[in-house]
mmCIF file of C-alpha atoms in Angstrom:
data_model
loop_
_atom_site.group_PDB
_atom_site.id
_atom_site.type_symbol
_atom_site.label_atom_id
_atom_site.label_comp_id
_atom_site.label_asym_id
_atom_site.label_seq_id
_atom_site.Cartn_x
_atom_site.Cartn_y
_atom_site.Cartn_z
ATOM 1 C CA MET A 28 0.116 0.014 -0.081
ATOM 2 C CA ARG A 29 2.719 2.447 0.969
ATOM 3 C CA PHE A 30 4.548 1.573 -2.261
ATOM 4 C CA LEU A 31 1.467 2.515 -4.380
ATOM 5 C CA LEU A 32 1.046 5.701 -2.393
ATOM 6 C CA ILE A 33 4.724 6.674 -3.176
ATOM 7 C CA ILE A 34 4.160 5.914 -6.997
ATOM 8 C CA PHE A 35 0.983 7.981 -7.008
ATOM 9 C CA ILE A 36 2.806 10.914 -5.391
ATOM 10 C CA LEU A 37 5.620 10.749 -7.736
ATOM 11 C CA SER A 38 3.308 10.656 -10.782
ATOM 12 C CA LEU A 39 1.528 13.629 -9.761
ATOM 13 C CA PHE A 40 4.903 15.429 -9.130
ATOM 14 C CA GLN A 41 6.127 14.388 -12.606
ATOM 15 C CA ASN A 42 2.922 15.617 -14.138
ATOM 16 C CA GLU A 43 3.298 18.932 -12.489
ATOM 17 C CA VAL A 44 6.889 19.342 -13.487
ATOM 18 C CA PHE A 45 6.724 18.184 -16.898
ATOM 19 C CA ALA A 46 3.221 19.325 -18.002
ATOM 20 C CA GLN A 47 3.769 22.450 -19.898
ATOM 21 C CA GLN A 48 0.846 24.592 -20.240
ATOM 22 C CA LEU A 49 0.551 27.619 -22.703
ATOM 23 C CA ASN A 50 -0.232 31.097 -21.136
ATOM 24 C CA GLU A 51 -2.648 33.202 -22.830
ATOM 25 C CA GLU A 52 -0.232 34.951 -25.110
ATOM 26 C CA GLU A 53 1.232 31.701 -26.008
ATOM 27 C CA LYS A 54 -2.230 30.296 -27.008
ATOM 28 C CA LYS A 55 -2.699 33.515 -29.063
ATOM 29 C CA LEU A 56 0.490 33.113 -30.968
ATOM 30 C CA TYR A 57 -0.134 29.243 -31.641
ATOM 31 C CA SER A 58 -3.879 30.050 -32.913
ATOM 32 C CA LEU A 59 -2.332 33.026 -35.317
ATOM 33 C CA LEU A 60 0.322 30.704 -36.605
ATOM 34 C CA MET A 61 -2.174 27.801 -37.110
ATOM 35 C CA ASP A 62 -4.591 30.277 -38.887
ATOM 36 C CA TYR A 63 -1.587 31.584 -41.184
ATOM 37 C CA ARG A 64 -0.875 27.988 -41.978
ATOM 38 C CA LYS A 65 -4.404 27.416 -42.905
ATOM 39 C CA GLU A 66 -4.492 30.450 -45.324
ATOM 40 C CA LYS A 67 -1.481 28.825 -47.014
ATOM 41 C CA GLY A 68 -3.420 25.579 -47.337
ATOM 42 C CA LEU A 69 -1.131 23.786 -44.621
ATOM 43 C CA PRO A 70 -2.236 21.597 -41.867
ATOM 44 C CA ILE A 71 -2.272 22.465 -38.232
ATOM 45 C CA ILE A 72 0.787 21.348 -36.292
ATOM 46 C CA PRO A 73 0.221 19.233 -33.193
ATOM 47 C CA LEU A 74 1.439 21.025 -29.913
ATOM 48 C CA SER A 75 4.300 19.114 -28.405
ATOM 49 C CA GLN A 76 4.797 19.049 -24.707
ATOM 50 C CA SER A 77 8.729 18.631 -25.281
ATOM 51 C CA LEU A 78 9.190 21.278 -27.637
ATOM 52 C CA THR A 79 6.963 23.661 -25.438
ATOM 53 C CA PHE A 80 9.289 22.860 -22.648
ATOM 54 C CA VAL A 81 12.330 23.652 -24.934
ATOM 55 C CA ALA A 82 10.640 27.052 -26.079
ATOM 56 C CA GLN A 83 9.540 28.260 -22.687
ATOM 57 C CA THR A 84 12.954 27.197 -21.242
ATOM 58 C CA HIS A 85 14.798 29.084 -24.079
ATOM 59 C CA ALA A 86 12.713 32.390 -23.867
ATOM 60 C CA LYS A 87 13.492 32.463 -20.192
ATOM 61 C CA ASP A 88 17.047 31.926 -20.829
ATOM 62 C CA LEU A 89 17.379 34.517 -23.451
ATOM 63 C CA ASN A 90 15.342 37.137 -21.087
ATOM 64 C CA ASP A 91 17.265 36.405 -17.872
ATOM 65 C CA ASN A 92 20.838 35.641 -19.196
ATOM 66 C CA HIS A 93 21.159 37.274 -22.603
ATOM 67 C CA PRO A 94 23.300 34.788 -24.450
ATOM 68 C CA ASP A 95 22.394 36.635 -27.562
ATOM 69 C CA VAL A 96 25.092 39.223 -27.303
ATOM 70 C CA PHE A 97 27.134 39.769 -30.513
ATOM 71 C CA PRO A 98 28.523 37.832 -32.062
ATOM 72 C CA CYS A 99 26.092 35.387 -30.829
ATOM 73 C CA ASN A 100 22.285 35.615 -31.850
ATOM 74 C CA MET A 101 18.974 34.491 -30.311
ATOM 75 C CA HIS A 102 19.616 30.687 -30.952
ATOM 76 C CA SER A 103 22.387 30.956 -28.496
ATOM 77 C CA TRP A 104 22.204 29.330 -24.917
ATOM 78 C CA SER A 105 23.882 30.653 -21.769
ATOM 79 C CA SER A 106 26.023 28.546 -19.508
ATOM 80 C CA LYS A 107 23.400 29.250 -16.507
ATOM 81 C CA GLY A 108 21.359 26.125 -16.964
ATOM 82 C CA PRO A 109 21.247 22.342 -17.146
ATOM 83 C CA TRP A 110 22.172 22.428 -20.880
ATOM 84 C CA ILE A 111 25.304 22.668 -22.990
ATOM 85 C CA PRO A 112 25.849 26.323 -23.533
ATOM 86 C CA CYS A 113 26.502 27.693 -27.101
ATOM 87 C CA CYS A 114 27.202 30.751 -29.185
ATOM 88 C CA TYR A 115 25.072 30.418 -32.197
ATOM 89 C CA THR A 116 26.358 32.824 -34.937
ATOM 90 C CA SER A 117 25.137 33.748 -38.220
ATOM 91 C CA ASP A 118 27.550 31.512 -40.181
ATOM 92 C CA HIS A 119 25.568 28.515 -38.577
ATOM 93 C CA ALA A 120 28.834 26.902 -37.503
ATOM 94 C CA LYS A 121 27.348 25.645 -34.375
ATOM 95 C CA ALA A 122 23.904 24.637 -35.725
ATOM 96 C CA GLU A 123 23.981 21.303 -33.936
ATOM 97 C CA CYS A 124 23.933 22.844 -30.496
ATOM 98 C CA MET A 125 20.550 24.566 -31.262
ATOM 99 C CA TRP A 126 19.184 21.619 -33.305
ATOM 100 C CA SER A 127 19.999 18.965 -30.493
ATOM 101 C CA LYS A 128 18.230 20.868 -27.603
ATOM 102 C CA PRO A 129 14.992 19.136 -27.548
ATOM 103 C CA LYS A 130 16.976 15.628 -27.451
ATOM 104 C CA GLU A 131 19.186 17.106 -24.732
ATOM 105 C CA LEU A 132 16.412 18.657 -22.508
ATOM 106 C CA THR A 133 13.404 16.218 -23.066
ATOM 107 C CA SER A 134 12.503 12.557 -24.525
ATOM 108 C CA TYR A 135 11.920 14.198 -27.966
ATOM 109 C CA THR A 136 13.670 11.938 -30.463
ATOM 110 C CA GLY A 137 14.189 14.515 -33.432
ATOM 111 C CA ASN A 138 15.977 17.607 -33.812
ATOM 112 C CA GLY A 139 14.257 20.888 -33.439
ATOM 113 C CA PHE A 140 14.354 24.050 -35.525
ATOM 114 C CA GLU A 141 13.716 27.621 -33.859
ATOM 115 C CA ILE A 142 12.504 30.790 -34.788
ATOM 116 C CA SER A 143 13.060 33.641 -32.380
ATOM 117 C CA TYR A 144 11.736 37.124 -31.756
ATOM 118 C CA GLY A 145 13.034 39.947 -29.232
ATOM 119 C CA SER A 146 10.945 42.934 -28.638
ATOM 120 C CA PHE A 147 13.849 44.639 -26.940
ATOM 121 C CA GLY A 148 12.654 46.952 -24.198
ATOM 122 C CA SER A 149 9.004 45.855 -24.128
ATOM 123 C CA MET A 150 7.132 42.713 -23.566
ATOM 124 C CA ALA A 151 7.026 40.291 -26.506
ATOM 125 C CA THR A 152 3.375 39.688 -27.940
ATOM 126 C CA ALA A 153 1.921 37.191 -30.154
ATOM 127 C CA LEU A 154 1.045 39.877 -32.713
ATOM 128 C CA GLY A 155 4.395 41.417 -32.650
ATOM 129 C CA ALA A 156 6.173 37.992 -33.270
ATOM 130 C CA ILE A 157 4.225 36.686 -36.118
ATOM 131 C CA GLY A 158 4.282 40.083 -37.540
ATOM 132 C CA GLY A 159 8.008 40.007 -37.465
ATOM 133 C CA TRP A 160 8.306 36.467 -38.740
ATOM 134 C CA LYS A 161 6.046 37.136 -41.750
ATOM 135 C CA LYS A 162 8.211 40.049 -42.699
ATOM 136 C CA SER A 163 11.376 38.069 -42.598
ATOM 137 C CA ALA A 164 11.761 35.436 -45.603
ATOM 138 C CA ARG A 165 13.810 33.128 -43.763
ATOM 139 C CA HIS A 166 11.435 32.953 -40.655
ATOM 140 C CA ASN A 167 8.353 32.989 -42.821
ATOM 141 C CA ALA A 168 9.781 30.081 -44.833
ATOM 142 C CA VAL A 169 10.099 27.988 -41.822
ATOM 143 C CA ILE A 170 6.609 28.579 -40.581
ATOM 144 C CA ILE A 171 5.068 27.635 -44.035
ATOM 145 C CA ASN A 172 7.363 24.832 -44.939
ATOM 146 C CA GLN A 173 9.161 26.557 -48.097
ATOM 147 C CA GLY A 174 12.591 26.433 -49.608
ATOM 148 C CA VAL A 175 14.745 23.947 -47.373
ATOM 149 C CA TRP A 176 11.894 23.668 -44.861
ATOM 150 C CA LYS A 177 9.746 21.554 -47.193
ATOM 151 C CA GLU A 178 9.337 18.593 -44.883
ATOM 152 C CA PRO A 179 6.186 18.721 -42.873
ATOM 153 C CA TRP A 180 6.150 19.802 -39.312
ATOM 154 C CA ASN A 181 4.814 17.156 -36.938
ATOM 155 C CA ALA A 182 5.273 19.056 -33.560
ATOM 156 C CA ILE A 183 5.448 22.621 -32.447
ATOM 157 C CA GLY A 184 6.219 24.278 -29.175
ATOM 158 C CA LEU A 185 5.855 27.829 -27.930
ATOM 159 C CA GLY A 186 7.242 30.125 -25.491
ATOM 160 C CA ILE A 187 6.940 33.868 -24.632
ATOM 161 C CA TYR A 188 8.706 35.124 -21.624
ATOM 162 C CA GLN A 189 8.841 39.059 -21.012
ATOM 163 C CA GLY A 190 10.787 40.356 -24.150
ATOM 164 C CA TYR A 191 11.234 37.019 -26.131
ATOM 165 C CA ALA A 192 9.006 34.761 -28.154
ATOM 166 C CA VAL A 193 10.329 31.479 -29.770
ATOM 167 C CA VAL A 194 8.800 28.691 -31.526
ATOM 168 C CA TRP A 195 10.414 25.261 -31.949
ATOM 169 C CA PHE A 196 9.401 22.912 -34.812
ATOM 170 C CA GLY A 197 9.968 19.331 -35.257
ATOM 171 C CA ASN A 198 9.630 16.652 -37.878
ATOM 172 C CA GLU A 199 9.165 13.837 -35.437
ATOM 173 C CA LYS A 200 5.845 13.404 -33.586
ATOM 174 C CA ASP A 201 6.051 13.857 -29.902
ATOM 175 C CA LYS A 202 5.249 10.768 -27.930
#
């Protein structure tokens, strides 16, 4: 009986820790992204608990620790967390460091691909983020599977924290 009680308590704790819920602004961003994809004749991308964890973690790291100081950009990760830090530069020399974050931080089996937005001095919003990404040919291509991003997305995670919004896309379905 005692063993079953311990298992039950641990399962509650695990769900509390690992359940990633979207805040209202993240829900709005998800809705805007899916509406935009529908306009382009593309399917909805299922929400991923793993990719959402990575997105929310990265948005907080960007805001709190600012690993995105030149020459590093917003795909960089600080040395202040339980992850491998990296300075992602515009030449993509350390792309693997970014792509592998879902496998490093969660049970997600595939690589992840991120788009990020910084509002610099104000709160990031869903409208600001999607507006910025639509105006950027490279970010827009990721959202609507164009160019080198033709493979369909089977998982998506979102994070907005203070001045940053990030979205992670994956080809693998999230278990």
